[in-house]
Amino acid sequence: MFNHAIVCPPSSSFSKGLTSAQLGEPVLELAQEQHAAYCTALKRCGIDLIKLDPDPQYPDSTFVEDTAVLTRNVAIITRPGAASRRGEVSSIQARLRPYYSSIFKIQSPGTLEGGDVCQVESHYLIGISERTNEEGAQQLAGFLERDGFQVSLVDLLKSKGLLHLKSGIAYLGDGRIVLCPDLENIPLWNKYEIIPVDPEEGYAANCVRVNEYVLLAAGYPRMAAKLSTLGYRTIALEMSEFQKMDGGLSCLSLRF
Ligand code: CIR
């Protein structure tokens, strides 16, 4: 159950952010509209929003999920692998302070981005990617294990299509994992029901369970049909402008 979420609308420099998508330049006004709809959806899920001011100094700062990993008891501030994103963490840390008495930080030479961290019940999966190195993952594992969680590392370096672990996996609760084909060979999931993502709908893997709803990207009919067959209430959100910047649904909020 989540009560709060930090969000940060895209700023005037949004199109200057990092991307490998080759889907064209994002349109700021449309990105702002899509972000507003995302915020409305979170409120419909019963979330109290904490809204940061857009910060043009950091074009990727709308992707707040990458800046922290939050459990019920502790907040771990990341050290993004993308050097241009390192400064994003200070405003997040300041906003988390009223909610967390224990705040830890990933230290150099560790790098870690929250998109590489997926919680499955009491087990955290941490992807080793271009953005999250082994050192950063081990530091996070230490904090999480002390907080009572199990941790497994997942090597993503050969899954070239995935920026982050959560680009290819989502935990829906109820023992169900949404999984894209790139991750299907990882032998971690035996005890879970796998909801496979169609190869042509890879972007839809990044969906998010928020309380009674699953948020998913609009335009992926097979994924939407699978979720509704399973009985989930879904909210489909237009994500085109964030997809152009390699961003998915989960990265637009830090939920806790
Ligand atoms: C980046 O490359 O860092 C941003 N343009 C996109 C980050 C997306 N974050 C995520 O999937 N967790």
Short mmCIF file of N, CA and C and ligand atoms in Angstrom, two decimals, residues 17-19 60 63 65-66 82 85 113-116 131 163-164 166-167 206 242 245-248 250-251, ligand 1:
data_model
loop_
_atom_site.label_atom_id
_atom_site.label_comp_id
_atom_site.label_asym_id
_atom_site.label_seq_id
_atom_site.Cartn_x
_atom_site.Cartn_y
_atom_site.Cartn_z
N GLY A 17 17.65 15.91 -22.33
CA GLY A 17 18.03 14.77 -21.49
C GLY A 17 18.67 13.64 -22.30
N LEU A 18 19.07 12.61 -21.58
CA LEU A 18 19.73 11.46 -22.21
C LEU A 18 18.69 10.59 -22.91
N THR A 19 19.04 10.12 -24.09
CA THR A 19 18.14 9.15 -24.73
C THR A 19 18.88 8.37 -25.81
N ASP A 60 16.78 15.42 -17.00
CA ASP A 60 16.16 14.12 -16.72
C ASP A 60 15.51 14.04 -15.35
N PHE A 63 12.41 12.00 -14.07
CA PHE A 63 12.47 10.55 -13.84
C PHE A 63 12.94 10.28 -12.41
N GLU A 65 12.24 8.34 -10.04
CA GLU A 65 12.43 7.02 -9.45
C GLU A 65 13.90 6.63 -9.35
N ASP A 66 14.71 7.18 -10.25
CA ASP A 66 16.12 6.77 -10.29
C ASP A 66 16.95 7.31 -9.12
N ALA A 82 24.58 7.89 -14.59
CA ALA A 82 24.71 8.98 -15.57
C ALA A 82 25.20 10.21 -14.82
N ARG A 85 23.15 13.26 -14.12
CA ARG A 85 21.99 13.12 -13.24
C ARG A 85 22.36 13.13 -11.75
N GLU A 113 20.89 3.31 -9.98
CA GLU A 113 19.69 4.07 -10.34
C GLU A 113 18.47 3.25 -9.94
N GLY A 114 17.47 3.93 -9.41
CA GLY A 114 16.30 3.23 -8.86
C GLY A 114 15.56 2.39 -9.89
N GLY A 115 15.68 2.72 -11.16
CA GLY A 115 15.04 1.93 -12.20
C GLY A 115 15.57 0.51 -12.26
N ASP A 116 16.75 0.29 -11.67
CA ASP A 116 17.34 -1.05 -11.64
C ASP A 116 16.92 -1.85 -10.42
N ARG A 131 24.08 1.65 -15.86
CA ARG A 131 23.91 2.72 -14.87
C ARG A 131 24.19 2.29 -13.43
N LEU A 163 17.36 -0.38 -20.65
CA LEU A 163 18.13 0.64 -19.92
C LEU A 163 18.27 0.23 -18.46
N HIS A 164 17.15 -0.17 -17.88
CA HIS A 164 17.10 -0.54 -16.47
C HIS A 164 16.39 -1.88 -16.30
N LYS A 166 13.79 -2.46 -14.49
CA LYS A 166 12.33 -2.29 -14.55
C LYS A 166 11.84 -1.87 -15.94
N SER A 167 12.78 -1.71 -16.90
CA SER A 167 12.31 -1.56 -18.29
C SER A 167 11.73 -2.88 -18.76
N ASN A 206 6.88 -2.13 -18.40
CA ASN A 206 7.06 -1.18 -17.31
C ASN A 206 5.70 -0.63 -16.86
N PHE A 242 7.63 10.70 -22.95
CA PHE A 242 8.63 10.15 -22.01
C PHE A 242 9.36 8.98 -22.66
N MET A 245 12.35 9.78 -24.46
CA MET A 245 13.53 10.04 -23.61
C MET A 245 13.90 8.79 -22.79
N ASP A 246 13.51 7.64 -23.29
CA ASP A 246 13.84 6.35 -22.64
C ASP A 246 13.15 6.14 -21.29
N GLY A 247 12.13 6.91 -21.02
CA GLY A 247 11.50 6.82 -19.69
C GLY A 247 10.22 5.99 -19.73
N GLY A 248 9.95 5.31 -18.64
CA GLY A 248 8.72 4.52 -18.53
C GLY A 248 7.83 5.06 -17.42
N SER A 250 7.05 3.78 -14.45
CA SER A 250 7.49 3.69 -13.05
C SER A 250 8.44 4.83 -12.71
N CYS A 251 9.25 5.26 -13.69
CA CYS A 251 10.29 6.24 -13.34
C CYS A 251 9.76 7.63 -13.07
C1 CIR B 1 17.92 8.58 -18.57
O1 CIR B 1 18.49 8.13 -19.58
O2 CIR B 1 18.43 8.58 -17.47
C2 CIR B 1 16.55 9.18 -18.74
N1 CIR B 1 16.46 9.84 -20.00
C3 CIR B 1 15.48 8.13 -18.64
C4 CIR B 1 15.45 7.45 -17.29
C5 CIR B 1 14.38 6.45 -17.20
N2 CIR B 1 14.33 5.91 -15.89
C6 CIR B 1 13.82 4.72 -15.60
O3 CIR B 1 13.42 3.97 -16.50
N3 CIR B 1 13.81 4.36 -14.34
#
